[in-house]
Short mmCIF file of C-alpha atoms and ligand atoms in Angstrom, two decimals:
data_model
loop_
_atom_site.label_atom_id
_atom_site.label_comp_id
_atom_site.label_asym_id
_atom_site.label_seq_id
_atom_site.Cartn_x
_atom_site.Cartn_y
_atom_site.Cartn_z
CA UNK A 1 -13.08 -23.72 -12.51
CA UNK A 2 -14.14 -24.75 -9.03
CA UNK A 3 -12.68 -23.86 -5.31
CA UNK A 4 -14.16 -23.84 -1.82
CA UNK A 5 -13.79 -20.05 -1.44
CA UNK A 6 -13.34 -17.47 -3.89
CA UNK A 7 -11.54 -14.00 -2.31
CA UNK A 8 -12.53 -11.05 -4.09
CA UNK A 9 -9.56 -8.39 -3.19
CA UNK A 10 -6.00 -8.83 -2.10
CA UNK A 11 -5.60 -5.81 0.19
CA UNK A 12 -4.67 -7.09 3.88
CA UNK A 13 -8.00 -8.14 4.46
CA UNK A 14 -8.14 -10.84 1.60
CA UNK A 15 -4.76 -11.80 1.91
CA UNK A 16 -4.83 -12.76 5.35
CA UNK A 17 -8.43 -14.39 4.84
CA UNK A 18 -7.20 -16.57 2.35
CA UNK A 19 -3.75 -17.32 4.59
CA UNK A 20 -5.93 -17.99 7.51
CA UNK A 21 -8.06 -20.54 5.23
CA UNK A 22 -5.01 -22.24 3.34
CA UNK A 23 -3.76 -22.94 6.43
CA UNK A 24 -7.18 -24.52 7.81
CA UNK A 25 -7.23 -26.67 4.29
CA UNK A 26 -9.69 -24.69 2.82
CA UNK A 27 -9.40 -24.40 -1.34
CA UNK A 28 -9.22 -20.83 -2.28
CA UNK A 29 -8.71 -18.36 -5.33
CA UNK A 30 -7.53 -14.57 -4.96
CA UNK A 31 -8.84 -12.27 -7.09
CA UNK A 32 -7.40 -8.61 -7.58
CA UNK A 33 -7.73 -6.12 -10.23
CA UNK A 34 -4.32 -4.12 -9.42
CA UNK A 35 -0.27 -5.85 -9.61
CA UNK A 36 1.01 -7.42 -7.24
CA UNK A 37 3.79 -4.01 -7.25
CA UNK A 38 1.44 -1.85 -6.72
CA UNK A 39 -0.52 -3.03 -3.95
CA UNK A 40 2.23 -4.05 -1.76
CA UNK A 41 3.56 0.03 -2.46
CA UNK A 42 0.13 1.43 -1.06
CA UNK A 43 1.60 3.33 1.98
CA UNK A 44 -1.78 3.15 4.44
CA UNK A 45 -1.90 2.38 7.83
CA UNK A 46 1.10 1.92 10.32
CA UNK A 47 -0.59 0.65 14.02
CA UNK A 48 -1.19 -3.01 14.92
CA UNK A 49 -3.61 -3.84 18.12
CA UNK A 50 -2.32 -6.19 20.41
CA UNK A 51 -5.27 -8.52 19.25
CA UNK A 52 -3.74 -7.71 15.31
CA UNK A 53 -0.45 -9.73 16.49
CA UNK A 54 -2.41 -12.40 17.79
CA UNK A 55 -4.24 -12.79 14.95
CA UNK A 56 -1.10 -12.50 12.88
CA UNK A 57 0.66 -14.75 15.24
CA UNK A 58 -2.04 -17.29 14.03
CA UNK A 59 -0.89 -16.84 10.67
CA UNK A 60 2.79 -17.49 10.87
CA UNK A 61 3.69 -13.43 10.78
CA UNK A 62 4.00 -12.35 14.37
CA UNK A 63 7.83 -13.10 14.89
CA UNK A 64 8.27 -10.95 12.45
CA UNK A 65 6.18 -8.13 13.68
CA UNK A 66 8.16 -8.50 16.45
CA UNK A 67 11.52 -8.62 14.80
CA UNK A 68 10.82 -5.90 12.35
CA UNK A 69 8.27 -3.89 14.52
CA UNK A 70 8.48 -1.68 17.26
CA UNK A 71 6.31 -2.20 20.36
CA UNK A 72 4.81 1.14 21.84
CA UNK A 73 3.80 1.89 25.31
CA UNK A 74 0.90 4.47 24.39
CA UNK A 75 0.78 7.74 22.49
CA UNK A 76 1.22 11.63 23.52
CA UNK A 77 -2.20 13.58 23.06
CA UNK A 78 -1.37 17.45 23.16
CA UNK A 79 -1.90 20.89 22.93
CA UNK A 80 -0.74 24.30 22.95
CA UNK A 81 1.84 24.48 25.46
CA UNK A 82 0.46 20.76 27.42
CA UNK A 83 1.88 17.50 26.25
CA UNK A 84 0.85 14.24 27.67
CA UNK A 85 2.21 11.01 27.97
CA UNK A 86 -0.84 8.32 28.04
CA UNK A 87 0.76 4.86 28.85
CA UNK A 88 -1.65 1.88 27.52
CA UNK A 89 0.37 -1.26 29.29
CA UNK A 90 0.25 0.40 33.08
CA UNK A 91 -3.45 1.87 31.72
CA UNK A 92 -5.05 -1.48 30.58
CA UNK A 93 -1.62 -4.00 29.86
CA UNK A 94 -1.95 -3.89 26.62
CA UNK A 95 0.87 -2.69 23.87
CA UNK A 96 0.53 -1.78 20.43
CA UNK A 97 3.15 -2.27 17.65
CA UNK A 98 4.88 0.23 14.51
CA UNK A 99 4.06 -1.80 11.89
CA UNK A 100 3.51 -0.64 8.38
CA UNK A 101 0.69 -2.03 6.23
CA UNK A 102 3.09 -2.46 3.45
CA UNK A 103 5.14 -4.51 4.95
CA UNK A 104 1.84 -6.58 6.19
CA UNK A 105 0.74 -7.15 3.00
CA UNK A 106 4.37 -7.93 1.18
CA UNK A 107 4.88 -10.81 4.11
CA UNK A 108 1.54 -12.23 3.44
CA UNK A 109 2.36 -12.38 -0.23
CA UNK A 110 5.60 -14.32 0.62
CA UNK A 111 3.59 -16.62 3.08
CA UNK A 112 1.02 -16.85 0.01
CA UNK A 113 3.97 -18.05 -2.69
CA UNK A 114 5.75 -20.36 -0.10
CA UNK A 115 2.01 -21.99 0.28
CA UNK A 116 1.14 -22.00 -3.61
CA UNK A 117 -1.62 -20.02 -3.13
CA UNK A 118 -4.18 -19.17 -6.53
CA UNK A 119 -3.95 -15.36 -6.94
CA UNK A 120 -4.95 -13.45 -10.19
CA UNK A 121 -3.33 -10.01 -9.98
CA UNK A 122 -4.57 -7.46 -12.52
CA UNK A 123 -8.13 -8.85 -13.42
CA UNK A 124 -10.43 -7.14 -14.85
CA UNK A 125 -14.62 -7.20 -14.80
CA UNK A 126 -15.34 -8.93 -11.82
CA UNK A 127 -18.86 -9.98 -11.79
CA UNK A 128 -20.65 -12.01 -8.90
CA UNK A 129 -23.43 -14.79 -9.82
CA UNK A 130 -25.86 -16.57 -7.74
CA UNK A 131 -24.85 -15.28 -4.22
CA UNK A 132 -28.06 -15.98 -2.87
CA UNK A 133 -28.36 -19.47 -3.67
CA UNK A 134 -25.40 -22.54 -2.35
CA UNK A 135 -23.40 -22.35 -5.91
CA UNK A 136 -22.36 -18.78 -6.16
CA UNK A 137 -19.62 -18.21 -8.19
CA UNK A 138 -17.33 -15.26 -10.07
CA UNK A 139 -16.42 -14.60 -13.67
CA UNK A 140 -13.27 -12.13 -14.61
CA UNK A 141 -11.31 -11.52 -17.64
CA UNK A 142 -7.65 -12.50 -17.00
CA UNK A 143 -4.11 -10.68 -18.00
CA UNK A 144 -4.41 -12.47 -20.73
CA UNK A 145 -7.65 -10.93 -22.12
CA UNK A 146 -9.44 -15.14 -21.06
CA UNK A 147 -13.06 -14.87 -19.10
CA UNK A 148 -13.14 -17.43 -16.51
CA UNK A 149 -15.77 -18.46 -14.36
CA UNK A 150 -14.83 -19.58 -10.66
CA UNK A 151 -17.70 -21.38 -8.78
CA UNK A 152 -17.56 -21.96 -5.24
CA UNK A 153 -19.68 -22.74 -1.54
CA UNK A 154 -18.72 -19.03 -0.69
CA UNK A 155 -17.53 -15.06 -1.99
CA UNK A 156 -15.87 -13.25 0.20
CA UNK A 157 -16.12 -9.77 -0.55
CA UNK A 158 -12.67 -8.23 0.97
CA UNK A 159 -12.62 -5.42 -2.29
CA UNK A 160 -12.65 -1.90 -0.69
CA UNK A 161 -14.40 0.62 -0.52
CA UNK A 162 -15.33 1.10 -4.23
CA UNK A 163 -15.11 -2.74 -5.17
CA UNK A 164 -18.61 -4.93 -6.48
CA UNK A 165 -19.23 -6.72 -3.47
CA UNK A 166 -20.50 -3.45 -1.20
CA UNK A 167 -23.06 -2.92 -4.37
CA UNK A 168 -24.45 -6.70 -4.20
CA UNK A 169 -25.48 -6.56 -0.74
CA UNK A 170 -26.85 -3.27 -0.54
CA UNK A 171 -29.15 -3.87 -3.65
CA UNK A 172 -30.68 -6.70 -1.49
CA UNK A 173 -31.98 -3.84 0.93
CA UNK A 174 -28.72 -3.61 2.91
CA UNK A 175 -28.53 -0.27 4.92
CA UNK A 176 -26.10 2.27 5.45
CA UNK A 177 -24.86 4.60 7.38
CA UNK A 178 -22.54 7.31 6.36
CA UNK A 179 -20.64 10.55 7.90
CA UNK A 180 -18.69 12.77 5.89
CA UNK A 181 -15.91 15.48 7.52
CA UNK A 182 -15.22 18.90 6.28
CA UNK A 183 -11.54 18.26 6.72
CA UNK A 184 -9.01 15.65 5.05
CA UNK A 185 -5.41 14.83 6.24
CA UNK A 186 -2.63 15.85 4.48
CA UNK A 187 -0.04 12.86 4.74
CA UNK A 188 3.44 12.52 4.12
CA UNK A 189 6.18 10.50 4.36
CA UNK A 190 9.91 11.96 4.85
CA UNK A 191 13.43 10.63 5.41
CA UNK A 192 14.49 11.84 8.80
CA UNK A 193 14.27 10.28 12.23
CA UNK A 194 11.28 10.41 14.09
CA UNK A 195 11.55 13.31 16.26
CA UNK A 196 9.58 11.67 18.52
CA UNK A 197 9.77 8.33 20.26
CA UNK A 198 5.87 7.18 20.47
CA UNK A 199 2.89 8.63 18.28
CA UNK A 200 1.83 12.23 19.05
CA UNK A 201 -1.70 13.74 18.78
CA UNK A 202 -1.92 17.55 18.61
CA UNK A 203 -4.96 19.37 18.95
CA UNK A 204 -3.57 23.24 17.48
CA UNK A 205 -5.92 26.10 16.83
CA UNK A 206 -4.97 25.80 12.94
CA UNK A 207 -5.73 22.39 12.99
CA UNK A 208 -4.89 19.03 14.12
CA UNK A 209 -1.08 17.03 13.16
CA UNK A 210 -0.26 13.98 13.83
CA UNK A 211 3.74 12.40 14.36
CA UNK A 212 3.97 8.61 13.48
CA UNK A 213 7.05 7.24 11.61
CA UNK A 214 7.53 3.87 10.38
CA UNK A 215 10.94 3.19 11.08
CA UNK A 216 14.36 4.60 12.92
CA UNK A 217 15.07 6.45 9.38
CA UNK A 218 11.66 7.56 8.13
CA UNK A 219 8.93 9.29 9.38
CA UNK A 220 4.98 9.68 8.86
CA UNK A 221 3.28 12.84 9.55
CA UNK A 222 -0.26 14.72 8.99
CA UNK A 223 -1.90 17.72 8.87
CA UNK A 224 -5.66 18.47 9.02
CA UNK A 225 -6.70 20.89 5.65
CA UNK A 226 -9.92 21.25 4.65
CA UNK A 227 -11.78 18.65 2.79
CA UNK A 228 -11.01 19.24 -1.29
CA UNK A 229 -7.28 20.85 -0.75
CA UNK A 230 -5.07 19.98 -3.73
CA UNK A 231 -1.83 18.89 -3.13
CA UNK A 232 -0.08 21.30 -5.19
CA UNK A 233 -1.20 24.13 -2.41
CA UNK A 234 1.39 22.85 -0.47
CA UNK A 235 4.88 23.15 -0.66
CA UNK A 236 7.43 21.02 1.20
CA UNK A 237 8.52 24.12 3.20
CA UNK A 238 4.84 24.93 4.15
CA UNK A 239 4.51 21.36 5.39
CA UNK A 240 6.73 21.62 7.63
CA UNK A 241 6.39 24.77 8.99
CA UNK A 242 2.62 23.97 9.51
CA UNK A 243 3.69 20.40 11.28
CA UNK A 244 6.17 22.36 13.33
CA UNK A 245 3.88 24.94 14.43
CA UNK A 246 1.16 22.43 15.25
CA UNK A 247 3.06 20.04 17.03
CA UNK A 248 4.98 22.52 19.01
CA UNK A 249 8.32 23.53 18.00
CA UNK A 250 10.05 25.28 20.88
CA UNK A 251 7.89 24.26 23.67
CA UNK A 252 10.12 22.97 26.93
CA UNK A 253 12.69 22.67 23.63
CA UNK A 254 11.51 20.16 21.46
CA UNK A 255 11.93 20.53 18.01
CA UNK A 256 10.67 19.24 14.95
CA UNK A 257 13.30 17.87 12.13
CA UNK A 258 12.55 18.33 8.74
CA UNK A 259 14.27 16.11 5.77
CA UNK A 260 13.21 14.92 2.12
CA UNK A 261 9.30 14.43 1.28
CA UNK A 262 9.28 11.25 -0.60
CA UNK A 263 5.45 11.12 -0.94
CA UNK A 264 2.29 13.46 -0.22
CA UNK A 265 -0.91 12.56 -1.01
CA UNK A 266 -5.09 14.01 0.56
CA UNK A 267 -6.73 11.21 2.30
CA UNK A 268 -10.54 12.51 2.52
CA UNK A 269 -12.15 10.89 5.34
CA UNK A 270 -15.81 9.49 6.67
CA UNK A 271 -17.32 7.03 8.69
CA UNK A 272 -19.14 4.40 6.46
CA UNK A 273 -21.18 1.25 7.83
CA UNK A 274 -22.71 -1.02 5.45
CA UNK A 275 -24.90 -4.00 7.45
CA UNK A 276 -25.61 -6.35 7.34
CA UNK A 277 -21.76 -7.77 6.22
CA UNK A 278 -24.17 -10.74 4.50
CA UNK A 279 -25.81 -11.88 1.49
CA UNK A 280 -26.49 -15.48 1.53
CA UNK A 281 -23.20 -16.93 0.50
CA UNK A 282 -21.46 -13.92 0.03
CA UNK A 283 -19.57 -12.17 3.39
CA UNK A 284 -17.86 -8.96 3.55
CA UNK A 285 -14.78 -8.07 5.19
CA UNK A 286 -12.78 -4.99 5.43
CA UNK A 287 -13.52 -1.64 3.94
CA UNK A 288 -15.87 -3.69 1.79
CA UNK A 289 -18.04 -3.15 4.76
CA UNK A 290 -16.86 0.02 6.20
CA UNK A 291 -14.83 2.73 6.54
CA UNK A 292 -13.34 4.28 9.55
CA UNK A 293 -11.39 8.48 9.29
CA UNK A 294 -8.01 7.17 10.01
CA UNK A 295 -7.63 8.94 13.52
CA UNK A 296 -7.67 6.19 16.13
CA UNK A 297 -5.79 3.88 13.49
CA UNK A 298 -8.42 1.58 13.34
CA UNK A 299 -8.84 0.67 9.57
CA UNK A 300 -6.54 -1.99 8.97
CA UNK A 301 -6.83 -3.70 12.63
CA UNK A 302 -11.02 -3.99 11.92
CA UNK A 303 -9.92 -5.46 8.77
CA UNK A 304 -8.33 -7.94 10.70
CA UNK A 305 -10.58 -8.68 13.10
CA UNK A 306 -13.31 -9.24 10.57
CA UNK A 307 -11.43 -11.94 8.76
CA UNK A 308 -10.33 -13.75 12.47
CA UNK A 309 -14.80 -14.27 12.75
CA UNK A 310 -14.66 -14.84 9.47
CA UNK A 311 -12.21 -17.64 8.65
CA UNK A 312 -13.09 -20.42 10.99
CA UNK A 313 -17.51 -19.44 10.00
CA UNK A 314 -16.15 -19.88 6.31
CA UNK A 315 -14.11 -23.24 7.03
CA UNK A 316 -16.93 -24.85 8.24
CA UNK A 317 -19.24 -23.74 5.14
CA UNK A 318 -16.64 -25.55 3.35
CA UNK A 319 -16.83 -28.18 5.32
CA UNK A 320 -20.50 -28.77 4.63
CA UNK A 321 -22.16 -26.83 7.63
CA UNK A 322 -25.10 -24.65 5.94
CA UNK A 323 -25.45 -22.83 9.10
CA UNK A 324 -21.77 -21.75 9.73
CA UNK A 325 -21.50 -18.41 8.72
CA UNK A 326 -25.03 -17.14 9.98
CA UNK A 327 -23.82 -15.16 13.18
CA UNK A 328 -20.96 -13.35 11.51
CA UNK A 329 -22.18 -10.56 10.55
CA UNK A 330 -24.08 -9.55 13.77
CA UNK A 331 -21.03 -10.63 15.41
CA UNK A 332 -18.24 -8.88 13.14
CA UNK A 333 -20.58 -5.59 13.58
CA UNK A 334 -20.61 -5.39 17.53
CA UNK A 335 -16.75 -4.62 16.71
CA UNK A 336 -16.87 -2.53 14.18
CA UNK A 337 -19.77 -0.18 16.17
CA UNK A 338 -17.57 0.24 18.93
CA UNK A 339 -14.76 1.34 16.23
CA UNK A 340 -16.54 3.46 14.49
CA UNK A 341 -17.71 5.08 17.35
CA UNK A 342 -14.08 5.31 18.49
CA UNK A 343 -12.59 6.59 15.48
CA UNK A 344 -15.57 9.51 15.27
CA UNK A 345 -14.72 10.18 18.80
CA UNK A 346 -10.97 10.23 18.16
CA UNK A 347 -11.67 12.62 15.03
CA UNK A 348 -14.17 15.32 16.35
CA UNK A 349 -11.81 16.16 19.43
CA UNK A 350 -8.85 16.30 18.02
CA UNK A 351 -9.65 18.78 14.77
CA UNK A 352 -10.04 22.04 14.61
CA UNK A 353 -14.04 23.10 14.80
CA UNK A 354 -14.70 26.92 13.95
CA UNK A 355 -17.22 26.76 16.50
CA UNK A 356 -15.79 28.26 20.01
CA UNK A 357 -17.83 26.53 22.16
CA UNK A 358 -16.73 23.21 20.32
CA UNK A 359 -13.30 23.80 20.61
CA UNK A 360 -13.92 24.48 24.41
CA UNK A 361 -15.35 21.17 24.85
CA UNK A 362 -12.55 19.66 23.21
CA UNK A 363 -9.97 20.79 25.34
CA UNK A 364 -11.83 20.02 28.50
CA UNK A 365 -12.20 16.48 27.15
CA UNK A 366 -8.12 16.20 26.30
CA UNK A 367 -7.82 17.88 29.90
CA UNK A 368 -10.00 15.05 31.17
CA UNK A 369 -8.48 11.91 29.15
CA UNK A 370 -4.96 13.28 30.52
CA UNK A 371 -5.54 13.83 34.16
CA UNK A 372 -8.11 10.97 34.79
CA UNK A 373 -7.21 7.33 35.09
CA UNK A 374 -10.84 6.48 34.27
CA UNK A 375 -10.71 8.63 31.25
CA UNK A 376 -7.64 7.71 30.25
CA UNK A 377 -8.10 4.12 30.52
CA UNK A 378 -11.38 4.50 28.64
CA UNK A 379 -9.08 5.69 25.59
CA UNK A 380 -6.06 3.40 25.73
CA UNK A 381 -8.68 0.27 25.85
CA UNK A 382 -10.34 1.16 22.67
CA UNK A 383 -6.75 2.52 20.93
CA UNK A 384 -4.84 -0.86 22.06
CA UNK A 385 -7.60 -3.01 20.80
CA UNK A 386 -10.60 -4.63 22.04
CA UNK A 387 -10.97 -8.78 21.96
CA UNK A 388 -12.12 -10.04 18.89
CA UNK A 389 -15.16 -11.33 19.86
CA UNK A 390 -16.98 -8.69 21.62
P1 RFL B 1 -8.06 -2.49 0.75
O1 RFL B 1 -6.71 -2.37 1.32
O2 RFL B 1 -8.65 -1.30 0.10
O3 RFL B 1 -8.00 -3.69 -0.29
C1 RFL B 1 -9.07 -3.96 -1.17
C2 RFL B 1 -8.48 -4.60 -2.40
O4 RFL B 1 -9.52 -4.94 -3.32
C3 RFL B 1 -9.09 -4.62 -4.62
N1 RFL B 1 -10.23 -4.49 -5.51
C4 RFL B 1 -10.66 -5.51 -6.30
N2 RFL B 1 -10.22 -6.75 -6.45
C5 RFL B 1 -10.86 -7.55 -7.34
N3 RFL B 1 -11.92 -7.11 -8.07
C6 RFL B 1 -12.40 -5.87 -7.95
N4 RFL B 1 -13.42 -5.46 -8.71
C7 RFL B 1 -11.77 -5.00 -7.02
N5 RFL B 1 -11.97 -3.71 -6.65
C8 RFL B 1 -11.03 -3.43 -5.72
C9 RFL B 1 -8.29 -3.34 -4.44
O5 RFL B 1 -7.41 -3.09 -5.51
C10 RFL B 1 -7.56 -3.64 -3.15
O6 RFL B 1 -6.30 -4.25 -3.37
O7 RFL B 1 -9.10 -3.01 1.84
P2 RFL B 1 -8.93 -4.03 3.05
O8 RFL B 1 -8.16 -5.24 2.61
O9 RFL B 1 -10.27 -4.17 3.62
O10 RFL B 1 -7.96 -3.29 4.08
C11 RFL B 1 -8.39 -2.16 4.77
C12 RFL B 1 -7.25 -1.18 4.95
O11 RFL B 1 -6.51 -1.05 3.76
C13 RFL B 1 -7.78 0.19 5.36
O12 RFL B 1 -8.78 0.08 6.35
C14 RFL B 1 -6.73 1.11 5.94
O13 RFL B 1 -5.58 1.19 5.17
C15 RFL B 1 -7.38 2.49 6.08
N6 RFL B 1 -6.38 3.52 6.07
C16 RFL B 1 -5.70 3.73 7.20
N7 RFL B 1 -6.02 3.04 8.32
C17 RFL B 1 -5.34 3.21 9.45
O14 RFL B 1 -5.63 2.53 10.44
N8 RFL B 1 -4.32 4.17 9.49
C18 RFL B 1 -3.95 4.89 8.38
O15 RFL B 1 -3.02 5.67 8.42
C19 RFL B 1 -4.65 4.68 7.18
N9 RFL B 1 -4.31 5.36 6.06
C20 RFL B 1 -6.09 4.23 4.90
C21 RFL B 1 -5.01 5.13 4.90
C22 RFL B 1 -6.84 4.07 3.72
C23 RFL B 1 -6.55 4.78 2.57
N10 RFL B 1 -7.42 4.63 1.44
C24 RFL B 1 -8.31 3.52 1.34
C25 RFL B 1 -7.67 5.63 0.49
C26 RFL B 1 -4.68 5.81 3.75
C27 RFL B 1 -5.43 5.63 2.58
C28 RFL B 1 -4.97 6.35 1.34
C1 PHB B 2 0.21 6.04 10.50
O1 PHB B 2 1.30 5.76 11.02
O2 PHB B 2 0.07 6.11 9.28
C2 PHB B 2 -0.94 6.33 11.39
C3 PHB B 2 -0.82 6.14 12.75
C4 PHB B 2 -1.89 6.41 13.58
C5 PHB B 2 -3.06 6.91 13.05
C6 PHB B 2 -3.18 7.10 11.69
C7 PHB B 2 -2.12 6.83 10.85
O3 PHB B 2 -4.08 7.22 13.88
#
């Protein structure tokens, strides 16, 4: 079989590459090992930059960000007994929007069967040929147990964290750069109103929480634990107790409301660059690339912004430009840098450090990017998104 580009990985980051192609008239097949079911189900990320809507605008999905979304002002950073209020459209005019990766991923599949788009759901053995040379191409075993071979003028390696395309570059002398955390979050997902109306950030002695929702009806919350806590250590009651505690229950009167769990679940976390995002013809995107702790909600939205560089470098490869495609990676990891350097910074002052000089230092930074327009305006830039092209 033969396309222009073959997409290895329909999480958001392949889908929308391959939208953003189809609609520039580029051929291109999806490839995914998991159902369609299950990976629109994966309950991930829930915070869209402002320059995510533009990009999504581009494909044909902001109205309904906006329609289905909800656009927030800024977020609350806190703790004990302090509560701030930083506001990101009078900081640096710029919004971001509620916005559920689910949903992001089940309206690009819709956008992907009203177009006709080729994607194989549930492959198996995906193996990459020839990426260094202009004919690369991909072989798989289908559902139906059939190996096919896809050749094509570019891979785009949009996989994950633990797909085949990460392992291709880095065994051409790719480097890496990796920090682990002795803490994971604890996340669940209940059916009770946000008691909250934007996002709030608590730094607590026992350990950081976090307050997002995804809709009117359900919310999202987390707890720090330490890195390697199984899920069966905590019961429903001593989630919310801890969440309650942490966010501050009874402070000025604000309470927390509890309801039904409907899923829990221990997201480790690290920082994770992978550079260059480049092997000859094959190009990563996404968490193929790298890997962000989920604090300053930047996974998904780097996702994005990789594929908006990518796309247009990748049309005109297809086009028959052998030099398109040569600045993206140097120009996709300016971004992600500046992420991943936000998302550390997010993570190491907001949990709790059993060093007391740390946690000093924390709270004189919170004290600082609450009280100073210069250090609050430093925050809400990087949190409500960066340009694309940096
Ligand atoms: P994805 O979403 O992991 O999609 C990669 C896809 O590739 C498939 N795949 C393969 N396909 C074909 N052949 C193979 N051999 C393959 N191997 C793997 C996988 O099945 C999958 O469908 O990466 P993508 O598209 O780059 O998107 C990135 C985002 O998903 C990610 O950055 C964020 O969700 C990170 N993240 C969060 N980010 C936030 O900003 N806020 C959050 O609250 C948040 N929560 C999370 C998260 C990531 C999580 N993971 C990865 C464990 C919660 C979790 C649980
Ligand atoms: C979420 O809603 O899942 C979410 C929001 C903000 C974060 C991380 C996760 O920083």
């Amino acid at each position: 079989m033969r396309t222009q580009v073959v997409v290895v990985g329909a999480g958001p980051a392949g889908l929308l590459l391959a939208r953003l192609l189809g609609q520039r008239g580029v051929d291109v097949v999806v490839l995914e090992t998991r159902s369609r079911e299950y990976v629109e189900a994966r309950i991930r990320a829930g915070i869209l930059e402002h320059s995510t809507l533009e990009v999504l605008d581009g494909a044909g999905l902001g109205d309904v960000v906006r329609r289905d979304g909800a656009e927030h002002r800024g977020v609350y950073l806190q703790w004990p007994g302090e509560r701030h209020h930083l506001d990101f459209v009078d900081l640096v005019g710029r919004s971001v929007w509620l916005y559920g990766q689910t949903e992001v991923t089940r309206q690009l599949g819709l956008a992907h069967d009203a177009a006709g788009t080729q994607i194989a759901y549930e492959v198996a053995d995906v193996e990459l040929h020839d990426v260094d040379g202009e004919r690369p191409s991909v072989t798989y075993t289908d559902r139906d147990g059939v190996r096919t071979r896809v050749e094509a003028v570019a891979v785009a390696g949009c996989d994950g964290s633990f797909g085949p395309s990460r392992p291709v570059v880095a065994d051409a002398g790719g480097e890496t750069w990796e920090r682990t955390y002795d803490y994971s979050w604890l996340g669940i997902l209940a059916d009770v109103a946000p008691s909250t109306d934007e996002l709030i950030y608590a730094w607590h002695d026992d350990g950081f929480a976090l307050h997002s929702m995804r809709s009117a009806s359900v919310s999202r919350l987390y707890l720090q634990v330490p890195a390697g806590t199984e899920i069966g250590q905590w019961s429903d009651d001593r989630i919310w107790d801890a969440l309650s505690t942490r966010l501050g229950a009874g402070i000025d009167g604000w309470q927390l409301t509890p309801g039904p769990i409907t899923e829990k679940s221990v997201l480790p976390m690290r920082s994770h660059v992978c550079a260059p995002m480049r092997r000859g013809r094959l190009f990563l995107a996404g968490d193929a690339a790298h890997i962000v702790p989920p604090t300053g909600a930047k996974g998904l939205n780097l996702a994005v912004a990789d594929v908006a560089l990518l796309a247009p470098a990748l049309a005109d490869l297809a086009a028959g430009d052998p030099a398109a495609g040569e600045r993206y990676s140097e120009r996709a990891l300016r971004r992600v840098w500046r992420c991943t350097h936000f998302s550390w910074w997010m993570t190491t002052m907001l949990h709790r450090d059993d060093d007391p000089f740390t946690r000093q230092l924390q709270l004189s930074q919170l004290q600082w990017v609450t009280s100073s327009r210069a250090g609050a305006a430093g925050l809400a830039e990087n949190y409500a998104g960066l340009p694309i092209s940096l």
